Short mmCIF file of C-alpha atoms in Angstrom, two decimals:
data_model
loop_
_atom_site.label_atom_id
_atom_site.label_comp_id
_atom_site.label_asym_id
_atom_site.label_seq_id
_atom_site.Cartn_x
_atom_site.Cartn_y
_atom_site.Cartn_z
CA MET A 506 -100.17 -24.39 59.13
CA ILE A 507 -97.59 -22.35 57.26
CA ARG A 508 -97.55 -19.80 60.06
CA PHE A 509 -97.05 -22.58 62.61
CA LYS A 510 -94.09 -24.00 60.66
CA THR A 511 -92.62 -20.52 60.38
CA PHE A 512 -93.00 -20.08 64.13
CA ILE A 513 -91.30 -23.43 64.87
CA THR A 514 -88.45 -22.61 62.49
CA SER A 515 -87.93 -19.21 64.08
CA LEU A 516 -88.03 -20.78 67.53
CA LEU A 517 -85.42 -23.37 66.60
CA ILE A 518 -83.16 -20.71 65.13
CA SER A 519 -83.52 -18.58 68.27
CA LEU A 520 -82.72 -21.54 70.52
CA SER A 521 -79.70 -22.36 68.38
CA LEU A 522 -78.44 -18.80 68.64
CA ILE A 523 -78.99 -18.74 72.40
CA SER A 524 -77.17 -22.07 72.79
CA GLY A 525 -74.28 -20.83 70.63
CA ALA A 526 -74.03 -17.61 72.63
CA ALA A 527 -74.06 -19.56 75.90
CA GLN A 528 -71.29 -21.87 74.67
CA ALA A 529 -69.22 -18.89 73.53
CA LYS A 530 -69.73 -17.20 76.88
CA GLU A 531 -68.70 -20.37 78.72
CA ALA A 532 -65.56 -20.71 76.57
CA GLU A 533 -64.72 -17.04 77.17
CA ALA A 534 -65.15 -17.49 80.93
CA LYS A 535 -62.63 -20.33 81.07
CA VAL A 536 -59.21 -19.32 82.34
CA THR A 537 -56.60 -20.96 80.12
CA PRO A 538 -53.55 -18.67 79.89
CA LYS A 539 -50.31 -19.56 78.12
CA VAL A 540 -48.01 -18.07 80.75
CA ILE A 541 -48.69 -17.80 84.47
CA PHE A 542 -46.69 -15.22 86.43
CA PHE A 543 -46.36 -15.63 90.19
CA ASP A 544 -45.73 -13.03 92.84
CA VAL A 545 -43.44 -14.52 95.50
CA ASN A 546 -43.36 -12.75 98.88
CA GLU A 547 -46.49 -13.57 100.88
CA THR A 548 -48.04 -15.22 97.81
CA LEU A 549 -45.70 -18.24 97.80
CA LEU A 550 -43.34 -17.62 100.70
CA ASP A 551 -44.38 -17.17 104.31
CA LEU A 552 -43.00 -13.91 105.72
CA GLY A 553 -43.53 -15.03 109.31
CA ASN A 554 -39.80 -15.21 110.05
CA VAL A 555 -39.30 -11.72 108.63
CA GLY A 556 -42.08 -10.43 110.85
CA LYS A 557 -40.50 -11.99 113.94
CA SER A 558 -37.10 -10.53 113.06
CA VAL A 559 -38.50 -7.05 112.41
CA SER A 560 -40.56 -7.19 115.61
CA ALA A 561 -37.46 -8.13 117.61
CA ALA A 562 -35.55 -5.22 116.06
CA LEU A 563 -38.38 -2.91 117.11
CA GLY A 564 -38.28 -4.02 120.73
CA GLY A 565 -40.91 -6.73 120.39
CA ARG A 566 -43.54 -4.36 119.00
CA ASP A 567 -45.52 -6.86 116.90
CA GLU A 568 -48.10 -4.23 115.99
CA LEU A 569 -45.45 -2.29 114.06
CA VAL A 570 -44.66 -5.13 111.64
CA PRO A 571 -47.62 -4.48 109.26
CA TYR A 572 -46.75 -0.77 109.40
CA TRP A 573 -43.18 -1.61 108.41
CA PHE A 574 -44.33 -3.66 105.41
CA THR A 575 -46.76 -1.01 104.16
CA THR A 576 -44.06 1.65 104.65
CA MET A 577 -41.72 -0.43 102.50
CA LEU A 578 -44.36 -0.68 99.77
CA HIS A 579 -45.15 3.01 100.07
CA TYR A 580 -41.57 4.10 99.54
CA SER A 581 -41.09 1.72 96.63
CA LEU A 582 -43.88 3.69 94.93
CA VAL A 583 -42.32 6.98 96.01
CA GLY A 584 -39.18 5.78 94.24
CA ASN A 585 -41.23 5.10 91.09
CA GLU A 586 -42.62 8.63 91.14
CA ILE A 587 -39.37 10.49 91.76
CA GLY A 588 -37.20 8.28 89.54
CA GLN A 589 -35.00 7.00 92.36
CA TYR A 590 -34.42 3.25 92.42
CA ASN A 591 -33.19 1.29 95.40
CA SER A 592 -33.60 -2.44 95.81
CA PHE A 593 -36.61 -3.71 97.72
CA ALA A 594 -34.27 -4.94 100.46
CA GLU A 595 -32.64 -1.51 100.75
CA ILE A 596 -36.05 0.11 101.03
CA GLY A 597 -37.04 -2.42 103.68
CA ILE A 598 -33.96 -1.61 105.72
CA ALA A 599 -34.49 2.15 105.38
CA SER A 600 -38.17 1.77 106.33
CA LEU A 601 -37.21 -0.16 109.44
CA GLU A 602 -34.74 2.56 110.46
CA MET A 603 -37.41 5.20 109.84
CA ILE A 604 -40.00 3.47 112.02
CA ALA A 605 -37.45 2.92 114.80
CA LYS A 606 -36.74 6.66 114.82
CA GLN A 607 -40.44 7.49 114.78
CA GLN A 608 -41.02 5.25 117.79
CA ASN A 609 -37.80 6.27 119.62
CA ILE A 610 -36.49 2.69 119.48
CA PRO A 611 -32.68 2.38 119.48
CA LEU A 612 -31.58 0.67 116.26
CA THR A 613 -28.33 0.92 114.32
CA SER A 614 -28.13 0.70 110.53
CA GLU A 615 -26.29 -2.62 110.83
CA GLN A 616 -28.98 -4.02 113.14
CA ALA A 617 -31.69 -2.94 110.70
CA ARG A 618 -29.80 -4.52 107.81
CA LYS A 619 -29.40 -7.83 109.63
CA ALA A 620 -33.04 -7.84 110.76
CA VAL A 621 -34.28 -7.59 107.17
CA LEU A 622 -31.73 -9.37 104.98
CA THR A 623 -31.06 -12.47 107.08
CA PRO A 624 -34.64 -13.83 107.17
CA PHE A 625 -35.81 -12.44 103.81
CA ARG A 626 -33.60 -14.74 101.76
CA ASP A 627 -34.42 -17.88 103.72
CA LEU A 628 -38.20 -18.15 103.77
CA ALA A 629 -40.32 -21.30 103.79
CA PRO A 630 -43.22 -21.74 101.36
CA HIS A 631 -46.77 -21.69 102.67
CA ALA A 632 -48.10 -25.21 103.37
CA ASP A 633 -50.25 -25.28 100.22
CA VAL A 634 -47.64 -23.99 97.77
CA VAL A 635 -45.71 -27.11 96.74
CA GLU A 636 -48.83 -29.11 95.94
CA GLY A 637 -50.40 -26.13 94.18
CA LEU A 638 -47.33 -25.55 92.02
CA LYS A 639 -47.09 -29.25 91.13
CA ARG A 640 -50.70 -29.35 90.01
CA ILE A 641 -50.43 -26.19 87.94
CA ARG A 642 -47.18 -27.36 86.35
CA ALA A 643 -48.86 -30.67 85.42
CA LEU A 644 -51.28 -28.66 83.27
CA GLY A 645 -48.39 -27.63 81.02
CA TYR A 646 -48.34 -23.89 81.69
CA LYS A 647 -45.15 -21.88 81.43
CA MET A 648 -44.54 -20.63 84.99
CA ILE A 649 -42.52 -17.48 85.73
CA THR A 650 -41.92 -15.57 88.95
CA LEU A 651 -42.46 -11.81 88.70
CA THR A 652 -41.34 -9.99 91.83
CA ASN A 653 -40.26 -6.71 93.36
CA SER A 654 -37.15 -8.50 94.64
CA SER A 655 -33.70 -8.22 93.06
CA ASP A 656 -32.25 -10.87 90.74
CA ALA A 657 -29.94 -12.11 93.52
CA GLY A 658 -32.75 -11.96 96.06
CA ILE A 659 -35.21 -14.13 94.13
CA ALA A 660 -32.48 -16.60 93.18
CA ALA A 661 -31.63 -17.08 96.86
CA GLN A 662 -35.28 -17.32 97.86
CA LEU A 663 -36.18 -19.96 95.28
CA LYS A 664 -33.07 -21.99 96.02
CA ASN A 665 -33.47 -21.91 99.79
CA SER A 666 -37.19 -22.70 99.62
CA ASN A 667 -36.58 -25.50 97.08
CA LEU A 668 -39.13 -23.96 94.69
CA ALA A 669 -36.82 -23.22 91.74
CA GLN A 670 -37.65 -26.60 90.18
CA TYR A 671 -41.24 -25.55 89.49
CA PHE A 672 -40.45 -22.45 87.42
CA ASP A 673 -39.28 -21.86 83.87
CA GLY A 674 -37.68 -18.53 84.76
CA SER A 675 -37.72 -15.45 86.95
CA LEU A 676 -38.30 -11.79 86.14
CA THR A 677 -37.57 -9.01 88.61
CA VAL A 678 -38.12 -5.27 88.65
CA GLN A 679 -34.36 -4.77 88.94
CA ASN A 680 -34.25 -4.89 85.15
CA LEU A 681 -36.58 -1.89 84.87
CA GLU A 682 -35.74 -0.17 88.15
CA THR A 683 -39.48 0.31 88.58
CA PHE A 684 -41.66 -1.53 91.08
CA LYS A 685 -45.01 -3.23 90.65
CA PRO A 686 -47.79 -2.24 90.30
CA ASP A 687 -46.44 0.24 87.73
CA LEU A 688 -48.02 -0.94 84.48
CA LYS A 689 -44.65 -0.86 82.73
CA VAL A 690 -43.59 -3.90 84.74
CA TYR A 691 -46.44 -6.11 83.49
CA GLU A 692 -46.11 -4.86 79.93
CA TRP A 693 -42.37 -5.57 80.01
CA ALA A 694 -42.94 -9.05 81.45
CA GLN A 695 -45.39 -10.06 78.74
CA LYS A 696 -42.97 -8.87 76.04
CA GLU A 697 -40.15 -10.83 77.65
CA MET A 698 -42.29 -13.96 77.51
CA ASN A 699 -43.63 -13.12 74.04
CA VAL A 700 -47.22 -13.49 75.19
CA ALA A 701 -50.32 -11.41 74.47
CA PRO A 702 -52.02 -9.73 77.46
CA GLU A 703 -55.07 -11.98 77.19
CA ASP A 704 -52.82 -15.06 77.39
CA ALA A 705 -50.99 -13.91 80.52
CA MET A 706 -52.07 -14.45 84.11
CA LEU A 707 -50.80 -13.26 87.48
CA ILE A 708 -51.30 -15.18 90.71
CA ALA A 709 -50.78 -13.00 93.78
CA ALA A 710 -51.94 -12.41 97.35
CA HIS A 711 -51.80 -8.62 97.02
CA ALA A 712 -54.80 -6.63 95.81
CA TRP A 713 -52.53 -3.89 94.41
CA ASP A 714 -50.63 -6.45 92.30
CA ILE A 715 -53.86 -7.96 91.00
CA ALA A 716 -55.11 -4.45 90.14
CA GLY A 717 -51.99 -3.70 88.11
CA ALA A 718 -52.13 -6.95 86.12
CA GLU A 719 -55.84 -6.53 85.49
CA GLN A 720 -55.29 -3.01 84.16
CA VAL A 721 -53.06 -4.27 81.33
CA GLY A 722 -55.52 -6.99 80.35
CA TRP A 723 -54.10 -10.02 82.16
CA LYS A 724 -56.13 -12.75 83.78
CA THR A 725 -55.64 -12.83 87.53
CA GLY A 726 -55.78 -15.28 90.42
CA PHE A 727 -56.11 -13.84 93.93
CA ILE A 728 -55.04 -15.92 96.94
CA ILE A 729 -56.84 -14.76 100.05
CA ARG A 730 -54.04 -15.22 102.55
CA PRO A 731 -54.96 -14.35 106.18
CA GLY A 732 -55.39 -10.61 106.53
CA LYS A 733 -55.69 -10.04 102.77
CA ALA A 734 -58.70 -8.62 100.93
CA LEU A 735 -59.50 -7.30 97.47
CA TYR A 736 -59.59 -3.59 96.72
CA PRO A 737 -63.30 -2.76 96.20
CA LEU A 738 -62.61 -0.22 93.44
CA SER A 739 -60.81 -2.76 91.24
CA GLY A 740 -62.38 -5.43 89.08
CA LYS A 741 -63.08 -9.01 90.11
CA PRO A 742 -60.16 -11.46 89.67
CA SER A 743 -60.52 -14.26 87.14
CA LEU A 744 -60.01 -16.78 89.94
CA THR A 745 -60.10 -16.51 93.73
CA GLY A 746 -59.10 -19.07 96.35
CA LYS A 747 -58.07 -19.31 99.97
CA ASP A 748 -54.80 -20.93 98.88
CA LEU A 749 -52.86 -22.01 95.78
CA ILE A 750 -54.47 -25.45 95.78
CA GLU A 751 -57.91 -23.89 95.27
CA ILE A 752 -56.52 -21.80 92.40
CA ALA A 753 -54.97 -24.96 90.89
CA GLU A 754 -58.30 -26.81 91.15
CA GLN A 755 -60.05 -24.06 89.20
CA LEU A 756 -57.34 -24.08 86.52
CA GLU A 757 -57.70 -27.86 86.28
CA ALA A 758 -61.47 -27.55 85.83
CA ASP A 759 -61.03 -24.93 83.09
CA ALA A 760 -58.45 -27.08 81.30
CA LYS A 761 -60.98 -29.91 80.78
#
């Protein structure tokens, strides 16, 4: 009888420990940051008009538009490595001129400048963005844009897209003269917002941006915009959704 009571006691203790561990694991799995940082281009704003403008500048060669964007990203990272900073817009213009020369397409510097700058500062948000931002803001999170754009560039974009009202501030790489996903950018951003890495989160539609934020200990939310995919050698994002509304729904569930 004594042995049976001892067994029951041990069993109850074990079950209690298992239940406590499960509750702790569930609490740890919940995504409840204090500050949410948002990438802007492609994540919030639709670059369709930029693509059309760049394609027109390249003689209607639609297939060159993704090449132009990746070239722009590539040379922003080249700038990081060699210590040479130019604004994202300047790099975009230079990349467009480079591709035109590679493809023997006539294009003047002024035409390249107009093709990039004119549409880039007047972009519309994706269809899901306004509702998604409203729902996330209703949860009480501090919301900050963190972009590779310049200070003037993001100010124009948020104003023209009517999204400025949803954010508590904007941070750009212009202040560091270093582009994401350099880890210094995320570390600087968290210090600016006085938030610990584990209390920061990045929402982005770029696998390379998610990888950078993850590396410094942030929570991450990946939006799977058309044509986007995660980098298999990086970790799994905290949240994943086809649009910002799905990310908002998961944040709402975790806030309960």
